[in-house]
Amino acid sequence: MSENSQFRFGAATGVGSMPGGDAREAAKSVTGTFEDFPFLPELPARGPGADMIGRTAGLLVELYARVEPSGWRLGDRPGRDTKRARSWLGEDLDALEEFTQEYEGPLKVQAVGPWTLAANLELRNGEAALSDPGACRDLAGSLAEGLRLHLDEVRRRIPGAQLVLQLDEPSLTAVLRGQVKSASGYRTHRAVDRQLAEQTLRDLVGTHTDGPVVVHSCAPDVPFALLRRAGAAAVSFDFSLLTERDDEAIGEAVEGGTRLFTGVVPSAEGPLSDPAGSVMGVRTLWRRLGLSPGLLAEAVTVTPACGLAGASPGYARRALAHCARAARSLADNPE
């Protein structure tokens, strides 16, 4: 079993992003729905600095980024974009703190992982930081220090929380395959060596010594085995993108004590099936892999397929509540 296998994860939670721009409303919704596994909501609709790249750029130590027409670019000093990102994060923490008074239990906070950050942050020449191994190294080091300070701040505000750090790595597969486009769009950046990618993640995972790290990707072909070797206690993914090619890696992950955050509830607006129907695919996968049904509740946390920033506030609330009901269905009827 992994070192975090004894950690008590909640049965359901969200991915991270929510619609709208009201931090108090988002925190109230999240804490009311997931009483035993809330998360710090992200509200990208507020604009640059509230988006996932800008929010994480605001956490960096001694590295600063600003918004250019092409995206986020590293600069020499903190400007208004960095200040705005930090201000919004402070607002979100204020709201979460208000609704988690006396809370004790797991609490998830999200940040962009080092490889997705390197693929989406530009150097001064306009190319992705991914194009420069030294810049990738500096970025990962700055991120590790920034996350350490951020988690200390959350711990200070919500002292009863057991912090779960989620690293968002939707670009990781593209980074490993050499599919990240250059600034011109006419070529792609060279694939990053898998051992280097794994080591960089392992170093970052190792900085969060007080709790488990989840790696999230809602892209196809999540590298489950690499993430497990890098020390991820859990992998969060869009369940609808799995293929039977993933079976072996998933079976090994479960048997090795890695938790699965199964994104089974659609993040795009639409009708929701009954809760049991939402987790039917998880039960089918379990049978196909010959895993014990009794392991389901121990191994699975139910989530939306991806973030809910693009949904209406009403649908986002329904989707989160649906995750909680689907998790109960899985626990009550594992067969």
PDB file of C-alpha atoms in Angstrom, residues 48-259:
ATOM      1  CA  PRO A  48      -6.929  37.088 -15.917  1.00  0.00           C
ATOM      2  CA  GLY A  49      -5.411  36.121 -12.585  1.00  0.00           C
ATOM      3  CA  ALA A  50      -8.423  34.001 -11.619  1.00  0.00           C
ATOM      4  CA  ASP A  51      -7.729  31.540 -14.458  1.00  0.00           C
ATOM      5  CA  MET A  52      -5.737  28.427 -13.527  1.00  0.00           C
ATOM      6  CA  ILE A  53      -2.425  29.575 -15.073  1.00  0.00           C
ATOM      7  CA  GLY A  54      -2.640  33.107 -13.666  1.00  0.00           C
ATOM      8  CA  ARG A  55      -3.715  31.901 -10.236  1.00  0.00           C
ATOM      9  CA  THR A  56      -0.723  29.552  -9.985  1.00  0.00           C
ATOM     10  CA  ALA A  57       1.630  32.162 -11.477  1.00  0.00           C
ATOM     11  CA  GLY A  58       0.582  34.383  -8.561  1.00  0.00           C
ATOM     12  CA  LEU A  59       1.913  31.738  -6.141  1.00  0.00           C
ATOM     13  CA  LEU A  60       5.424  31.647  -7.649  1.00  0.00           C
ATOM     14  CA  VAL A  61       8.327  32.859  -5.517  1.00  0.00           C
ATOM     15  CA  GLU A  62      10.783  35.314  -7.147  1.00  0.00           C
ATOM     16  CA  LEU A  63       9.227  34.697 -10.562  1.00  0.00           C
ATOM     17  CA  TYR A  64       6.497  36.975 -11.881  1.00  0.00           C
ATOM     18  CA  ALA A  65       4.125  36.839 -14.827  1.00  0.00           C
ATOM     19  CA  ARG A  66       1.954  39.327 -16.673  1.00  0.00           C
ATOM     20  CA  VAL A  67      -0.787  39.000 -19.258  1.00  0.00           C
ATOM     21  CA  GLU A  68       0.155  39.536 -22.913  1.00  0.00           C
ATOM     22  CA  PRO A  69      -2.201  39.142 -25.886  1.00  0.00           C
ATOM     23  CA  SER A  70      -0.721  35.657 -26.424  1.00  0.00           C
ATOM     24  CA  GLY A  71      -1.101  34.574 -22.772  1.00  0.00           C
ATOM     25  CA  TRP A  72       0.875  34.700 -19.526  1.00  0.00           C
ATOM     26  CA  ARG A  73       4.517  35.757 -19.873  1.00  0.00           C
ATOM     27  CA  LEU A  74       7.309  35.790 -17.292  1.00  0.00           C
ATOM     28  CA  GLY A  75       8.628  39.259 -16.425  1.00  0.00           C
ATOM     29  CA  ASP A  76      11.045  40.995 -14.057  1.00  0.00           C
ATOM     30  CA  ARG A  77       8.794  42.275 -11.312  1.00  0.00           C
ATOM     31  CA  PRO A  78       5.311  41.799  -9.866  1.00  0.00           C
ATOM     32  CA  GLY A  79       2.840  43.905 -11.821  1.00  0.00           C
ATOM     33  CA  ARG A  80      -0.891  44.491 -11.519  1.00  0.00           C
ATOM     34  CA  ASP A  81      -1.699  41.021 -12.930  1.00  0.00           C
ATOM     35  CA  THR A  82       0.280  39.276 -10.159  1.00  0.00           C
ATOM     36  CA  LYS A  83      -1.315  41.555  -7.541  1.00  0.00           C
ATOM     37  CA  ARG A  84      -4.783  40.825  -8.928  1.00  0.00           C
ATOM     38  CA  ALA A  85      -4.166  37.044  -8.848  1.00  0.00           C
ATOM     39  CA  ARG A  86      -3.010  37.232  -5.216  1.00  0.00           C
ATOM     40  CA  SER A  87      -5.918  39.462  -4.240  1.00  0.00           C
ATOM     41  CA  TRP A  88      -8.497  37.063  -5.684  1.00  0.00           C
ATOM     42  CA  LEU A  89      -6.840  34.097  -4.015  1.00  0.00           C
ATOM     43  CA  GLY A  90      -7.006  35.978  -0.706  1.00  0.00           C
ATOM     44  CA  GLU A  91     -10.717  36.648  -1.302  1.00  0.00           C
ATOM     45  CA  ASP A  92     -11.307  32.937  -1.987  1.00  0.00           C
ATOM     46  CA  LEU A  93      -9.434  31.928   1.167  1.00  0.00           C
ATOM     47  CA  ASP A  94     -11.437  34.441   3.229  1.00  0.00           C
ATOM     48  CA  ALA A  95     -14.675  32.901   1.950  1.00  0.00           C
ATOM     49  CA  LEU A  96     -13.542  29.321   2.519  1.00  0.00           C
ATOM     50  CA  GLU A  97     -12.328  30.175   6.027  1.00  0.00           C
ATOM     51  CA  GLU A  98     -15.739  31.671   6.827  1.00  0.00           C
ATOM     52  CA  PHE A  99     -17.575  28.466   5.876  1.00  0.00           C
ATOM     53  CA  THR A 100     -15.113  25.997   7.444  1.00  0.00           C
ATOM     54  CA  GLN A 101     -15.096  27.220  11.039  1.00  0.00           C
ATOM     55  CA  GLU A 102     -14.329  24.241  13.334  1.00  0.00           C
ATOM     56  CA  TYR A 103     -13.958  21.982  10.248  1.00  0.00           C
ATOM     57  CA  GLU A 104     -11.799  18.907  10.734  1.00  0.00           C
ATOM     58  CA  GLY A 105     -11.103  16.546   7.859  1.00  0.00           C
ATOM     59  CA  PRO A 106      -9.683  16.463   4.346  1.00  0.00           C
ATOM     60  CA  LEU A 107      -9.662  19.718   2.375  1.00  0.00           C
ATOM     61  CA  LYS A 108      -8.417  19.965  -1.217  1.00  0.00           C
ATOM     62  CA  VAL A 109      -6.523  22.882  -2.744  1.00  0.00           C
ATOM     63  CA  GLN A 110      -5.529  22.979  -6.424  1.00  0.00           C
ATOM     64  CA  ALA A 111      -2.606  24.442  -8.371  1.00  0.00           C
ATOM     65  CA  VAL A 112      -1.231  23.900 -11.854  1.00  0.00           C
ATOM     66  CA  GLY A 113       1.571  21.315 -11.951  1.00  0.00           C
ATOM     67  CA  PRO A 114       5.085  22.100 -13.217  1.00  0.00           C
ATOM     68  CA  TRP A 115       4.724  20.668 -16.728  1.00  0.00           C
ATOM     69  CA  THR A 116       1.393  22.252 -17.602  1.00  0.00           C
ATOM     70  CA  LEU A 117       2.769  25.524 -16.206  1.00  0.00           C
ATOM     71  CA  ALA A 118       5.922  25.195 -18.357  1.00  0.00           C
ATOM     72  CA  ALA A 119       3.768  24.504 -21.430  1.00  0.00           C
ATOM     73  CA  ASN A 120       1.560  27.549 -20.833  1.00  0.00           C
ATOM     74  CA  LEU A 121       3.859  30.229 -19.402  1.00  0.00           C
ATOM     75  CA  GLU A 122       5.902  32.164 -21.968  1.00  0.00           C
ATOM     76  CA  LEU A 123       9.506  33.312 -21.679  1.00  0.00           C
ATOM     77  CA  ARG A 124      10.420  36.860 -22.693  1.00  0.00           C
ATOM     78  CA  ASN A 125      10.954  35.684 -26.301  1.00  0.00           C
ATOM     79  CA  GLY A 126       7.355  34.466 -26.494  1.00  0.00           C
ATOM     80  CA  GLU A 127       8.210  30.745 -26.512  1.00  0.00           C
ATOM     81  CA  ALA A 128       6.867  28.433 -23.815  1.00  0.00           C
ATOM     82  CA  ALA A 129       9.105  27.932 -20.779  1.00  0.00           C
ATOM     83  CA  LEU A 130       9.009  24.285 -21.873  1.00  0.00           C
ATOM     84  CA  SER A 131      11.529  25.163 -24.614  1.00  0.00           C
ATOM     85  CA  ASP A 132      14.249  25.891 -22.017  1.00  0.00           C
ATOM     86  CA  PRO A 133      15.311  23.130 -19.556  1.00  0.00           C
ATOM     87  CA  GLY A 134      16.814  25.724 -17.177  1.00  0.00           C
ATOM     88  CA  ALA A 135      13.551  27.692 -17.153  1.00  0.00           C
ATOM     89  CA  CYS A 136      11.615  24.480 -16.428  1.00  0.00           C
ATOM     90  CA  ARG A 137      13.906  23.782 -13.477  1.00  0.00           C
ATOM     91  CA  ASP A 138      13.552  27.325 -12.099  1.00  0.00           C
ATOM     92  CA  LEU A 139       9.793  27.220 -12.543  1.00  0.00           C
ATOM     93  CA  ALA A 140       9.456  23.896 -10.681  1.00  0.00           C
ATOM     94  CA  GLY A 141      11.618  25.193  -7.812  1.00  0.00           C
ATOM     95  CA  SER A 142       9.685  28.454  -7.547  1.00  0.00           C
ATOM     96  CA  LEU A 143       6.378  26.566  -7.658  1.00  0.00           C
ATOM     97  CA  ALA A 144       7.470  24.180  -4.879  1.00  0.00           C
ATOM     98  CA  GLU A 145       8.348  27.096  -2.598  1.00  0.00           C
ATOM     99  CA  GLY A 146       5.165  28.992  -3.492  1.00  0.00           C
ATOM    100  CA  LEU A 147       2.991  25.959  -2.777  1.00  0.00           C
ATOM    101  CA  ARG A 148       4.697  25.408   0.570  1.00  0.00           C
ATOM    102  CA  LEU A 149       3.841  28.991   1.608  1.00  0.00           C
ATOM    103  CA  HIS A 150       0.289  28.679   0.226  1.00  0.00           C
ATOM    104  CA  LEU A 151      -0.394  25.447   2.136  1.00  0.00           C
ATOM    105  CA  ASP A 152       1.017  27.023   5.317  1.00  0.00           C
ATOM    106  CA  GLU A 153      -1.454  29.884   4.858  1.00  0.00           C
ATOM    107  CA  VAL A 154      -4.416  27.517   4.366  1.00  0.00           C
ATOM    108  CA  ARG A 155      -3.316  25.526   7.430  1.00  0.00           C
ATOM    109  CA  ARG A 156      -3.165  28.698   9.503  1.00  0.00           C
ATOM    110  CA  ARG A 157      -6.681  29.712   8.447  1.00  0.00           C
ATOM    111  CA  ILE A 158      -8.275  26.252   8.772  1.00  0.00           C
ATOM    112  CA  PRO A 159      -6.162  24.498  11.408  1.00  0.00           C
ATOM    113  CA  GLY A 160      -8.347  21.367  11.616  1.00  0.00           C
ATOM    114  CA  ALA A 161      -8.011  20.607   7.900  1.00  0.00           C
ATOM    115  CA  GLN A 162      -5.910  17.751   6.536  1.00  0.00           C
ATOM    116  CA  LEU A 163      -4.672  19.267   3.309  1.00  0.00           C
ATOM    117  CA  VAL A 164      -4.815  17.416   0.014  1.00  0.00           C
ATOM    118  CA  LEU A 165      -2.810  19.112  -2.754  1.00  0.00           C
ATOM    119  CA  GLN A 166      -4.118  18.648  -6.288  1.00  0.00           C
ATOM    120  CA  LEU A 167      -1.703  19.354  -9.141  1.00  0.00           C
ATOM    121  CA  ASP A 168      -3.537  20.066 -12.405  1.00  0.00           C
ATOM    122  CA  GLU A 169      -1.560  18.547 -15.282  1.00  0.00           C
ATOM    123  CA  PRO A 170      -3.841  18.542 -18.363  1.00  0.00           C
ATOM    124  CA  SER A 171      -0.842  19.265 -20.651  1.00  0.00           C
ATOM    125  CA  LEU A 172       1.372  16.475 -19.275  1.00  0.00           C
ATOM    126  CA  THR A 173       0.558  13.906 -21.966  1.00  0.00           C
ATOM    127  CA  ALA A 174       1.229  16.489 -24.717  1.00  0.00           C
ATOM    128  CA  VAL A 175       4.526  17.424 -23.003  1.00  0.00           C
ATOM    129  CA  LEU A 176       5.620  13.762 -22.903  1.00  0.00           C
ATOM    130  CA  ARG A 177       4.679  13.237 -26.561  1.00  0.00           C
ATOM    131  CA  GLY A 178       6.209  16.411 -27.989  1.00  0.00           C
ATOM    132  CA  GLN A 179       2.796  17.800 -28.974  1.00  0.00           C
ATOM    133  CA  VAL A 180       3.042  21.289 -27.422  1.00  0.00           C
ATOM    134  CA  LYS A 181       3.065  23.833 -30.251  1.00  0.00           C
ATOM    135  CA  SER A 182       5.736  26.525 -30.585  1.00  0.00           C
ATOM    136  CA  ALA A 183       4.783  30.223 -30.617  1.00  0.00           C
ATOM    137  CA  SER A 184       4.624  30.224 -34.440  1.00  0.00           C
ATOM    138  CA  GLY A 185       2.334  27.196 -34.410  1.00  0.00           C
ATOM    139  CA  TYR A 186       4.396  25.612 -37.217  1.00  0.00           C
ATOM    140  CA  ARG A 187       6.384  23.217 -35.075  1.00  0.00           C
ATOM    141  CA  THR A 188       6.218  21.521 -31.697  1.00  0.00           C
ATOM    142  CA  HIS A 189       8.559  21.519 -28.728  1.00  0.00           C
ATOM    143  CA  ARG A 190      10.701  18.443 -28.206  1.00  0.00           C
ATOM    144  CA  ALA A 191       9.203  15.757 -25.971  1.00  0.00           C
ATOM    145  CA  VAL A 192      10.390  15.922 -22.363  1.00  0.00           C
ATOM    146  CA  ASP A 193      12.255  12.819 -21.195  1.00  0.00           C
ATOM    147  CA  ARG A 194       9.863  10.679 -19.121  1.00  0.00           C
ATOM    148  CA  GLN A 195      12.392  10.186 -16.324  1.00  0.00           C
ATOM    149  CA  LEU A 196      12.936  13.940 -16.044  1.00  0.00           C
ATOM    150  CA  ALA A 197       9.164  14.547 -16.040  1.00  0.00           C
ATOM    151  CA  GLU A 198       8.722  11.926 -13.323  1.00  0.00           C
ATOM    152  CA  GLN A 199      11.599  13.234 -11.199  1.00  0.00           C
ATOM    153  CA  THR A 200      10.342  16.828 -11.385  1.00  0.00           C
ATOM    154  CA  LEU A 201       6.898  15.707 -10.237  1.00  0.00           C
ATOM    155  CA  ARG A 202       8.391  13.498  -7.521  1.00  0.00           C
ATOM    156  CA  ASP A 203      10.401  16.454  -6.153  1.00  0.00           C
ATOM    157  CA  LEU A 204       7.265  18.611  -6.045  1.00  0.00           C
ATOM    158  CA  VAL A 205       5.116  15.862  -4.496  1.00  0.00           C
ATOM    159  CA  GLY A 206       7.818  15.432  -1.863  1.00  0.00           C
ATOM    160  CA  THR A 207       7.462  19.035  -0.687  1.00  0.00           C
ATOM    161  CA  HIS A 208       3.929  18.333   0.624  1.00  0.00           C
ATOM    162  CA  THR A 209       4.957  16.160   3.531  1.00  0.00           C
ATOM    163  CA  ASP A 210       1.809  16.619   5.634  1.00  0.00           C
ATOM    164  CA  GLY A 211      -0.695  15.037   3.278  1.00  0.00           C
ATOM    165  CA  PRO A 212      -1.366  13.331  -0.032  1.00  0.00           C
ATOM    166  CA  VAL A 213      -0.996  14.740  -3.533  1.00  0.00           C
ATOM    167  CA  VAL A 214      -3.578  14.133  -6.265  1.00  0.00           C
ATOM    168  CA  VAL A 215      -2.632  14.707  -9.904  1.00  0.00           C
ATOM    169  CA  HIS A 216      -5.546  15.733 -12.123  1.00  0.00           C
ATOM    170  CA  SER A 217      -5.810  15.554 -15.904  1.00  0.00           C
ATOM    171  CA  CYS A 218      -8.991  15.604 -17.954  1.00  0.00           C
ATOM    172  CA  ALA A 219      -6.994  14.882 -21.142  1.00  0.00           C
ATOM    173  CA  PRO A 220      -6.931  11.429 -22.789  1.00  0.00           C
ATOM    174  CA  ASP A 221      -4.143   8.905 -22.052  1.00  0.00           C
ATOM    175  CA  VAL A 222      -3.322   9.900 -18.477  1.00  0.00           C
ATOM    176  CA  PRO A 223       0.121   8.391 -17.627  1.00  0.00           C
ATOM    177  CA  PHE A 224      -1.100   6.496 -14.532  1.00  0.00           C
ATOM    178  CA  ALA A 225       2.083   4.462 -13.985  1.00  0.00           C
ATOM    179  CA  LEU A 226       4.379   7.509 -14.220  1.00  0.00           C
ATOM    180  CA  LEU A 227       2.209   9.449 -11.754  1.00  0.00           C
ATOM    181  CA  ARG A 228       2.212   6.569  -9.291  1.00  0.00           C
ATOM    182  CA  ARG A 229       6.012   6.304  -9.478  1.00  0.00           C
ATOM    183  CA  ALA A 230       6.231  10.066  -8.913  1.00  0.00           C
ATOM    184  CA  GLY A 231       4.446   9.569  -5.589  1.00  0.00           C
ATOM    185  CA  ALA A 232       0.880  10.663  -6.399  1.00  0.00           C
ATOM    186  CA  ALA A 233      -1.449   9.157  -3.780  1.00  0.00           C
ATOM    187  CA  ALA A 234      -4.390   9.613  -6.164  1.00  0.00           C
ATOM    188  CA  VAL A 235      -5.066  10.302  -9.842  1.00  0.00           C
ATOM    189  CA  SER A 236      -8.044  12.399 -10.948  1.00  0.00           C
ATOM    190  CA  PHE A 237      -9.336  11.920 -14.503  1.00  0.00           C
ATOM    191  CA  ASP A 238     -12.296  12.093 -16.887  1.00  0.00           C
ATOM    192  CA  PHE A 239     -13.715   8.577 -16.661  1.00  0.00           C
ATOM    193  CA  SER A 240     -15.361   8.799 -20.118  1.00  0.00           C
ATOM    194  CA  LEU A 241     -11.912   9.043 -21.780  1.00  0.00           C
ATOM    195  CA  LEU A 242     -10.659   5.700 -20.409  1.00  0.00           C
ATOM    196  CA  THR A 243     -10.086   2.876 -22.872  1.00  0.00           C
ATOM    197  CA  GLU A 244      -9.322  -0.773 -22.232  1.00  0.00           C
ATOM    198  CA  ARG A 245      -5.658   0.135 -22.868  1.00  0.00           C
ATOM    199  CA  ASP A 246      -5.752   1.786 -19.427  1.00  0.00           C
ATOM    200  CA  ASP A 247      -7.028  -1.346 -17.646  1.00  0.00           C
ATOM    201  CA  GLU A 248      -3.679  -2.758 -16.607  1.00  0.00           C
ATOM    202  CA  ALA A 249      -2.361   0.561 -15.281  1.00  0.00           C
ATOM    203  CA  ILE A 250      -5.576   1.173 -13.348  1.00  0.00           C
ATOM    204  CA  GLY A 251      -5.601  -2.340 -11.876  1.00  0.00           C
ATOM    205  CA  GLU A 252      -2.000  -1.925 -10.725  1.00  0.00           C
ATOM    206  CA  ALA A 253      -2.772   1.507  -9.301  1.00  0.00           C
ATOM    207  CA  VAL A 254      -5.708   0.256  -7.216  1.00  0.00           C
ATOM    208  CA  GLU A 255      -3.800  -2.783  -5.988  1.00  0.00           C
ATOM    209  CA  GLY A 256      -0.858  -0.519  -5.087  1.00  0.00           C
ATOM    210  CA  GLY A 257      -3.088   1.686  -2.914  1.00  0.00           C
ATOM    211  CA  THR A 258      -3.493   4.608  -5.345  1.00  0.00           C
ATOM    212  CA  ARG A 259      -6.900   6.240  -5.054  1.00  0.00           C
TER     213      ARG A 259
END
